[in-house]
Amino acid sequence: MTELLKNYFNKELINRLSTEIHSVHIQFDKNKFTKSVFCKEWKDFELKERMRHIVISLHNSFALSYKDEIRILKLVVPKFNDFTAMLFPDFVEVYGMGSYKFSIPALEFFTQHSSSEFAIRRFIIKYPTKTMEQMFEWSKHKNFHVRRLASEGCRPRLPWSIALPDFKKDPTLVLQILENLKNDESEYVRKSVANNLNDISKDNPDVVLQIAKLWIAKNKNTDWILKHGCRTLLKKGNEEALKLFGIDNNAKVTITNFKIEKQKIKIGGYNYFTFNIKLNEIKEKTLRIEYFVYYVKSNGKVTKKIFKISESKFQQSETKAIRKKHNFHNLTTRKHYPGLHKISLVINGKELVEQKFLLNSE
């Protein structure tokens, strides 16, 4: 079983952190810090609660000015080069909002060891003009972690973080940064650009489609950014997006022998479905094959989620047999409920055929 991320914030980490701080600041009270962290509520804290609790305990154990605390943390952070180092920018978010000139360089430094993508958003909201000017400058930084922060930090809908409502309405300032980064040498940065575009597409689809028309077919890296950045539009069957990537929404196909193998399954189990697909065209066509699962919710209503099977070229009259497995295990992001479920096939954005089955709790 995969280890929960919150469990990486543990005694070993706290011991390392307190030891490293004590090595550069002898007055740091390691015992007070450790005792403060592992309070009686500790086991019940989730990931971000643990991180924030550590930050507060750290501040309370310093008894120094904010600037002196940051000076010490800058000496320590190079010892921590994984996601647990997000403690450091979180410290800035909690205690540095009133010290913009000192905090922004700290975030630039800390992001090179983890990511300041969450912390910078508070500064964008409080100091929008000068923070976005700084983000634009960061988009030209020599360090790819800092360039990635320029994009990731201003995503309108960054997961696990506060939204940026002004950019959901008008992403113009964000787009200026993405323009600088669309040909970045780092895949890490390019992926952030794509995710930012995908965020923007949820509120401003026409803006992203217009950008895609300007950027498309320039080079393979930019094309990848656009394909990944338009993924929500493609999943929604947006005709303009599909056409942009050579997918004909009106391609003639025939689906035969669509069958769900088990008519009844238990929550935690899986089901297979099979079908044949034939292209009824005289010319080669790209077929994007997806499927919806219609899930029953706790209130008895139904919601659907789309999943991709494949995207490939079919020749004239070509037929393929497809068999697909779908799991119904409970996840952190999805809990299953008993009831009549449905799977429907989606070809080039069009929902064509469906089959139902029963999901049982036992």
CSV table of C-alpha atoms in Angstrom, one decimal:
chain,number,residue,atom,x,y,z
A,1,MET,CA,0.0,0.0,0.0
A,2,THR,CA,1.3,3.5,-0.9
A,3,GLU,CA,2.3,5.5,2.1
A,4,LEU,CA,0.1,8.5,2.9
A,5,LEU,CA,1.8,11.8,2.2
A,6,LYS,CA,0.9,13.1,5.6
A,7,ASN,CA,3.0,10.3,7.2
A,8,TYR,CA,6.2,11.8,5.8
A,9,PHE,CA,5.6,14.6,8.3
A,10,ASN,CA,6.8,12.4,11.1
A,11,LYS,CA,9.3,12.1,14.0
A,12,GLU,CA,12.2,11.5,11.7
A,13,LEU,CA,11.5,14.7,9.8
A,14,ILE,CA,11.0,16.7,13.0
A,15,ASN,CA,14.2,15.4,14.5
A,16,ARG,CA,16.2,16.3,11.3
A,17,LEU,CA,14.6,19.7,11.1
A,18,SER,CA,15.3,20.6,14.8
A,19,THR,CA,18.9,19.2,14.5
A,20,GLU,CA,19.6,21.3,11.4
A,21,ILE,CA,18.2,24.5,12.9
A,22,HIS,CA,20.1,23.9,16.2
A,23,SER,CA,23.3,23.5,14.2
A,24,VAL,CA,23.0,27.1,12.9
A,25,HIS,CA,21.1,28.6,15.8
A,26,ILE,CA,22.3,27.1,19.1
A,27,GLN,CA,19.6,28.8,21.1
A,28,PHE,CA,16.9,26.9,19.3
A,29,ASP,CA,14.9,24.8,21.8
A,30,LYS,CA,14.6,21.4,20.2
A,31,ASN,CA,12.7,19.8,23.0
A,32,LYS,CA,10.1,22.6,23.1
A,33,PHE,CA,9.7,22.4,19.4
A,34,THR,CA,9.3,18.6,19.3
A,35,LYS,CA,6.8,18.6,22.2
A,36,SER,CA,4.8,21.3,20.6
A,37,VAL,CA,4.6,19.4,17.3
A,38,PHE,CA,3.5,16.1,18.7
A,39,CYS,CA,0.4,17.3,20.6
A,40,LYS,CA,-2.5,15.0,21.4
A,41,GLU,CA,-4.3,16.0,18.1
A,42,TRP,CA,-1.3,15.2,15.9
A,43,LYS,CA,-2.5,11.8,14.7
A,44,ASP,CA,-5.8,13.3,13.5
A,45,PHE,CA,-4.2,16.0,11.4
A,46,GLU,CA,-4.3,15.6,7.7
A,47,LEU,CA,-1.4,16.6,5.3
A,48,LYS,CA,-1.8,20.4,5.2
A,49,GLU,CA,-2.9,20.5,8.8
A,50,ARG,CA,0.3,18.8,9.8
A,51,MET,CA,2.4,21.1,7.8
A,52,ARG,CA,0.8,24.2,9.1
A,53,HIS,CA,1.0,22.9,12.7
A,54,ILE,CA,4.7,22.4,12.3
A,55,VAL,CA,5.2,25.9,11.0
A,56,ILE,CA,3.3,27.4,13.9
A,57,SER,CA,5.3,25.3,16.4
A,58,LEU,CA,8.5,26.3,14.7
A,59,HIS,CA,7.7,30.0,15.0
A,60,ASN,CA,6.7,29.7,18.6
A,61,SER,CA,10.0,27.9,19.4
A,62,PHE,CA,12.2,30.5,17.7
A,63,ALA,CA,11.4,33.7,19.8
A,64,LEU,CA,13.1,35.8,17.0
A,65,SER,CA,12.0,38.4,14.6
A,66,TYR,CA,10.6,37.2,11.3
A,67,LYS,CA,13.6,38.3,9.3
A,68,ASP,CA,16.0,36.4,11.6
A,69,GLU,CA,13.8,33.3,11.4
A,70,ILE,CA,13.9,33.5,7.6
A,71,ARG,CA,17.7,34.0,7.7
A,72,ILE,CA,18.0,30.8,9.7
A,73,LEU,CA,15.6,28.8,7.5
A,74,LYS,CA,17.5,29.8,4.4
A,75,LEU,CA,20.6,28.1,5.9
A,76,VAL,CA,18.6,25.0,6.7
A,77,VAL,CA,16.4,24.5,3.6
A,78,PRO,CA,19.2,23.0,1.3
A,79,LYS,CA,19.1,19.9,3.6
A,80,PHE,CA,15.4,19.3,2.5
A,81,ASN,CA,14.8,18.7,-1.1
A,82,ASP,CA,11.5,16.9,-1.3
A,83,PHE,CA,7.9,18.0,-0.9
A,84,THR,CA,8.3,18.2,2.9
A,85,ALA,CA,10.4,21.3,2.2
A,86,MET,CA,7.1,23.1,1.5
A,87,LEU,CA,7.2,23.8,5.2
A,88,PHE,CA,9.5,26.7,4.4
A,89,PRO,CA,7.3,28.7,1.9
A,90,ASP,CA,4.4,27.9,4.2
A,91,PHE,CA,6.3,29.7,7.0
A,92,VAL,CA,6.5,32.8,4.7
A,93,GLU,CA,2.8,32.5,3.9
A,94,VAL,CA,1.8,32.5,7.6
A,95,TYR,CA,4.3,35.1,9.0
A,96,GLY,CA,5.5,37.1,6.1
A,97,MET,CA,2.5,38.7,4.5
A,98,GLY,CA,3.3,42.1,6.0
A,99,SER,CA,6.9,42.0,4.8
A,100,TYR,CA,6.7,41.8,1.0
A,101,LYS,CA,10.2,42.9,0.1
A,102,PHE,CA,11.7,40.4,2.4
A,103,SER,CA,9.3,37.5,1.8
A,104,ILE,CA,9.3,37.5,-2.0
A,105,PRO,CA,13.1,36.7,-2.3
A,106,ALA,CA,12.6,34.1,0.4
A,107,LEU,CA,9.9,32.4,-1.7
A,108,GLU,CA,12.2,32.6,-4.7
A,109,PHE,CA,14.9,30.8,-2.7
A,110,PHE,CA,12.7,28.2,-1.1
A,111,THR,CA,11.0,27.2,-4.3
A,112,GLN,CA,14.3,25.9,-5.6
A,113,HIS,CA,14.1,23.2,-2.9
A,114,SER,CA,10.4,22.4,-3.0
A,115,SER,CA,7.7,24.7,-4.4
A,116,SER,CA,6.3,28.1,-3.3
A,117,GLU,CA,3.2,27.6,-5.5
A,118,PHE,CA,0.7,27.7,-2.6
A,119,ALA,CA,2.3,30.5,-0.6
A,120,ILE,CA,2.7,32.9,-3.6
A,121,ARG,CA,-1.0,33.0,-4.1
A,122,ARG,CA,-1.7,34.9,-0.9
A,123,PHE,CA,0.7,37.6,-2.2
A,124,ILE,CA,-1.0,37.7,-5.6
A,125,ILE,CA,-4.3,38.4,-3.8
A,126,LYS,CA,-2.9,41.0,-1.4
A,127,TYR,CA,-0.4,42.6,-3.8
A,128,PRO,CA,-1.7,41.8,-7.2
A,129,THR,CA,0.2,44.2,-9.4
A,130,LYS,CA,3.7,44.0,-8.1
A,131,THR,CA,3.5,40.2,-7.4
A,132,MET,CA,2.4,39.5,-11.0
A,133,GLU,CA,5.2,41.8,-12.2
A,134,GLN,CA,7.6,39.7,-10.2
A,135,MET,CA,6.1,36.5,-11.6
A,136,PHE,CA,6.7,37.8,-15.1
A,137,GLU,CA,10.4,38.4,-14.2
A,138,TRP,CA,10.5,34.9,-12.7
A,139,SER,CA,9.4,33.5,-16.0
A,140,LYS,CA,12.8,34.5,-17.4
A,141,HIS,CA,14.8,33.2,-14.4
A,142,LYS,CA,17.8,31.0,-15.0
A,143,ASN,CA,16.5,28.4,-12.5
A,144,PHE,CA,13.7,26.1,-13.9
A,145,HIS,CA,12.1,25.8,-10.4
A,146,VAL,CA,11.6,29.5,-10.3
A,147,ARG,CA,10.3,29.6,-13.9
A,148,ARG,CA,7.9,26.8,-13.0
A,149,LEU,CA,6.7,28.9,-10.0
A,150,ALA,CA,5.9,31.7,-12.3
A,151,SER,CA,3.3,29.5,-14.1
A,152,GLU,CA,2.2,27.1,-11.3
A,153,GLY,CA,1.7,29.9,-8.8
A,154,CYS,CA,-0.8,31.8,-10.9
A,155,ARG,CA,-3.0,28.9,-12.1
A,156,PRO,CA,-6.6,30.1,-11.6
A,157,ARG,CA,-7.7,26.8,-10.1
A,158,LEU,CA,-4.6,25.2,-8.5
A,159,PRO,CA,-5.6,22.0,-6.7
A,160,TRP,CA,-5.4,21.9,-2.9
A,161,SER,CA,-5.1,25.7,-2.9
A,162,ILE,CA,-7.2,28.9,-2.9
A,163,ALA,CA,-8.6,29.9,-6.3
A,164,LEU,CA,-7.6,33.2,-8.0
A,165,PRO,CA,-11.0,34.6,-9.0
A,166,ASP,CA,-9.6,37.6,-10.8
A,167,PHE,CA,-7.8,35.3,-13.2
A,168,LYS,CA,-10.8,33.1,-13.6
A,169,LYS,CA,-12.5,36.2,-15.0
A,170,ASP,CA,-9.6,37.6,-17.0
A,171,PRO,CA,-6.4,35.6,-17.4
A,172,THR,CA,-4.6,38.2,-19.5
A,173,LEU,CA,-1.7,38.6,-17.0
A,174,VAL,CA,-1.3,34.9,-16.7
A,175,LEU,CA,-1.1,34.5,-20.5
A,176,GLN,CA,1.8,36.9,-20.7
A,177,ILE,CA,3.7,34.6,-18.4
A,178,LEU,CA,2.7,31.5,-20.3
A,179,GLU,CA,3.9,33.1,-23.6
A,180,ASN,CA,7.4,33.4,-22.1
A,181,LEU,CA,7.4,29.7,-21.0
A,182,LYS,CA,5.7,27.9,-23.9
A,183,ASN,CA,9.1,26.9,-25.4
A,184,ASP,CA,10.8,26.3,-22.1
A,185,GLU,CA,13.6,23.7,-22.1
A,186,SER,CA,12.3,22.1,-19.0
A,187,GLU,CA,9.5,19.5,-19.2
A,188,TYR,CA,8.6,20.3,-15.6
A,189,VAL,CA,7.9,23.9,-16.6
A,190,ARG,CA,6.1,22.9,-19.8
A,191,LYS,CA,3.8,20.6,-17.8
A,192,SER,CA,2.9,23.6,-15.6
A,193,VAL,CA,2.1,25.7,-18.6
A,194,ALA,CA,-0.2,23.0,-19.9
A,195,ASN,CA,-2.0,22.7,-16.5
A,196,ASN,CA,-2.4,26.4,-16.4
A,197,LEU,CA,-4.0,26.4,-19.8
A,198,ASN,CA,-6.3,23.6,-18.8
A,199,ASP,CA,-7.4,25.7,-15.7
A,200,ILE,CA,-8.1,28.7,-17.9
A,201,SER,CA,-10.1,26.6,-20.4
A,202,LYS,CA,-12.6,25.8,-17.7
A,203,ASP,CA,-13.7,29.4,-17.4
A,204,ASN,CA,-12.5,30.9,-20.7
A,205,PRO,CA,-12.5,28.1,-23.3
A,206,ASP,CA,-12.5,30.5,-26.3
A,207,VAL,CA,-9.3,32.2,-25.0
A,208,VAL,CA,-7.5,28.9,-24.8
A,209,LEU,CA,-8.8,27.8,-28.3
A,210,GLN,CA,-7.5,31.1,-29.7
A,211,ILE,CA,-4.1,30.6,-28.1
A,212,ALA,CA,-4.0,27.0,-29.5
A,213,LYS,CA,-4.6,28.3,-33.0
A,214,LEU,CA,-1.6,30.7,-32.6
A,215,TRP,CA,0.8,28.1,-31.0
A,216,ILE,CA,-0.1,24.9,-32.9
A,217,ALA,CA,2.3,23.2,-35.2
A,218,LYS,CA,5.3,25.2,-34.2
A,219,ASN,CA,7.2,22.4,-32.5
A,220,LYS,CA,6.5,19.1,-30.7
A,221,ASN,CA,6.9,20.5,-27.2
A,222,THR,CA,4.4,23.3,-27.8
A,223,ASP,CA,2.0,20.8,-29.4
A,224,TRP,CA,2.3,18.6,-26.3
A,225,ILE,CA,1.5,21.6,-24.1
A,226,LEU,CA,-1.6,22.4,-26.2
A,227,LYS,CA,-2.9,18.8,-26.3
A,228,HIS,CA,-2.5,18.5,-22.5
A,229,GLY,CA,-3.8,22.0,-21.9
A,230,CYS,CA,-6.9,21.3,-23.9
A,231,ARG,CA,-7.7,18.0,-22.3
A,232,THR,CA,-10.8,19.2,-20.5
A,233,LEU,CA,-12.1,20.7,-23.8
A,234,LEU,CA,-11.4,17.4,-25.5
A,235,LYS,CA,-13.1,15.4,-22.8
A,236,LYS,CA,-16.1,17.6,-23.2
A,237,GLY,CA,-16.2,16.9,-26.9
A,238,ASN,CA,-15.6,20.5,-27.9
A,239,GLU,CA,-15.8,20.4,-31.7
A,240,GLU,CA,-13.3,23.2,-32.2
A,241,ALA,CA,-10.7,21.6,-29.9
A,242,LEU,CA,-11.2,18.2,-31.5
A,243,LYS,CA,-10.8,19.7,-35.0
A,244,LEU,CA,-7.6,21.5,-34.0
A,245,PHE,CA,-6.0,18.2,-33.2
A,246,GLY,CA,-7.2,16.4,-36.3
A,247,ILE,CA,-10.2,14.6,-34.8
A,248,ASP,CA,-13.4,14.7,-36.9
A,249,ASN,CA,-16.4,15.0,-34.7
A,250,ASN,CA,-18.6,13.7,-37.5
A,251,ALA,CA,-16.5,10.6,-38.4
A,252,LYS,CA,-18.7,7.7,-39.4
A,253,VAL,CA,-18.2,4.7,-37.1
A,254,THR,CA,-20.2,1.6,-36.2
A,255,ILE,CA,-20.1,0.0,-32.7
A,256,THR,CA,-21.1,-3.6,-32.5
A,257,ASN,CA,-21.2,-6.3,-29.8
A,258,PHE,CA,-21.0,-3.8,-26.9
A,259,LYS,CA,-21.3,-5.9,-23.8
A,260,ILE,CA,-20.6,-5.5,-20.1
A,261,GLU,CA,-19.3,-8.8,-18.8
A,262,LYS,CA,-20.8,-8.8,-15.3
A,263,GLN,CA,-24.4,-7.5,-14.7
A,264,LYS,CA,-23.8,-7.4,-11.0
A,265,ILE,CA,-20.6,-6.6,-9.1
A,266,LYS,CA,-19.6,-5.6,-5.6
A,267,ILE,CA,-18.1,-2.3,-4.5
A,268,GLY,CA,-14.3,-2.9,-4.5
A,269,GLY,CA,-14.5,-5.2,-7.5
A,270,TYR,CA,-14.1,-4.6,-11.2
A,271,ASN,CA,-15.9,-5.1,-14.5
A,272,TYR,CA,-14.8,-5.6,-18.1
A,273,PHE,CA,-16.6,-4.4,-21.1
A,274,THR,CA,-16.0,-5.3,-24.8
A,275,PHE,CA,-17.0,-3.9,-28.2
A,276,ASN,CA,-16.0,-3.8,-31.8
A,277,ILE,CA,-15.5,-0.5,-33.6
A,278,LYS,CA,-15.4,0.0,-37.3
A,279,LEU,CA,-14.5,3.1,-39.3
A,280,ASN,CA,-17.0,3.6,-42.2
A,281,GLU,CA,-14.9,6.1,-44.2
A,282,ILE,CA,-12.9,6.0,-47.4
A,283,LYS,CA,-10.1,8.0,-45.9
A,284,GLU,CA,-7.9,7.5,-42.8
A,285,LYS,CA,-9.4,9.1,-39.6
A,286,THR,CA,-8.2,9.6,-36.1
A,287,LEU,CA,-10.6,8.0,-33.6
A,288,ARG,CA,-10.5,9.2,-30.0
A,289,ILE,CA,-12.2,6.4,-28.0
A,290,GLU,CA,-13.4,7.2,-24.5
A,291,TYR,CA,-16.2,6.1,-22.1
A,292,PHE,CA,-18.4,7.6,-19.4
A,293,VAL,CA,-19.1,5.9,-16.2
A,294,TYR,CA,-22.3,7.1,-14.6
A,295,TYR,CA,-21.8,6.8,-10.9
A,296,VAL,CA,-24.6,6.8,-8.3
A,297,LYS,CA,-24.0,9.4,-5.6
A,298,SER,CA,-24.9,9.1,-1.9
A,299,ASN,CA,-28.1,11.1,-2.4
A,300,GLY,CA,-29.2,8.7,-5.2
A,301,LYS,CA,-28.5,11.1,-8.0
A,302,VAL,CA,-26.1,10.3,-10.8
A,303,THR,CA,-22.8,11.9,-11.9
A,304,LYS,CA,-20.6,10.9,-14.8
A,305,LYS,CA,-16.8,10.9,-15.3
A,306,ILE,CA,-15.0,10.3,-18.6
A,307,PHE,CA,-12.1,8.0,-19.1
A,308,LYS,CA,-9.8,7.6,-22.2
A,309,ILE,CA,-9.2,4.3,-23.9
A,310,SER,CA,-7.1,5.3,-26.9
A,311,GLU,CA,-6.5,7.7,-29.7
A,312,SER,CA,-5.2,6.4,-33.0
A,313,LYS,CA,-5.5,6.4,-36.7
A,314,PHE,CA,-8.0,4.0,-38.4
A,315,GLN,CA,-7.7,3.0,-42.1
A,316,GLN,CA,-10.6,2.7,-44.5
A,317,SER,CA,-13.2,0.2,-43.1
A,318,GLU,CA,-10.8,-0.9,-40.4
A,319,THR,CA,-12.3,-2.8,-37.4
A,320,LYS,CA,-10.8,-3.2,-33.9
A,321,ALA,CA,-12.0,-5.4,-31.0
A,322,ILE,CA,-11.5,-3.6,-27.6
A,323,ARG,CA,-11.7,-5.0,-24.1
A,324,LYS,CA,-11.4,-2.7,-21.1
A,325,LYS,CA,-11.3,-3.2,-17.4
A,326,HIS,CA,-12.7,-0.7,-14.9
A,327,ASN,CA,-12.2,-0.8,-11.2
A,328,PHE,CA,-14.8,0.2,-8.6
A,329,HIS,CA,-12.5,0.5,-5.6
A,330,ASN,CA,-13.1,3.3,-3.1
A,331,LEU,CA,-10.5,6.0,-3.5
A,332,THR,CA,-9.7,9.2,-1.6
A,333,THR,CA,-11.3,11.2,-4.4
A,334,ARG,CA,-14.2,8.9,-5.1
A,335,LYS,CA,-16.5,6.7,-2.9
A,336,HIS,CA,-18.8,4.3,-4.5
A,337,TYR,CA,-22.5,3.7,-3.6
A,338,PRO,CA,-24.8,0.8,-4.6
A,339,GLY,CA,-27.3,1.3,-7.4
A,340,LEU,CA,-27.8,1.0,-11.1
A,341,HIS,CA,-24.7,2.3,-12.9
A,342,LYS,CA,-24.0,2.8,-16.6
A,343,ILE,CA,-21.1,2.8,-19.1
A,344,SER,CA,-21.4,4.6,-22.4
A,345,LEU,CA,-19.0,4.8,-25.3
A,346,VAL,CA,-17.8,8.1,-26.6
A,347,ILE,CA,-16.2,8.3,-30.0
A,348,ASN,CA,-14.6,11.7,-31.1
A,349,GLY,CA,-16.7,13.5,-28.6
A,350,LYS,CA,-20.0,11.8,-29.3
A,351,GLU,CA,-21.8,9.5,-26.9
A,352,LEU,CA,-23.0,6.6,-28.9
A,353,VAL,CA,-24.1,3.5,-27.0
A,354,GLU,CA,-24.6,2.5,-23.4
A,355,GLN,CA,-25.0,-0.5,-21.1
A,356,LYS,CA,-26.2,-0.7,-17.5
A,357,PHE,CA,-25.1,-2.9,-14.6
A,358,LEU,CA,-25.8,-3.1,-10.8
A,359,LEU,CA,-23.2,-2.2,-8.2
A,360,ASN,CA,-23.9,-3.8,-4.9
A,361,SER,CA,-22.5,-3.1,-1.4
A,362,GLU,CA,-22.1,-6.8,-0.7
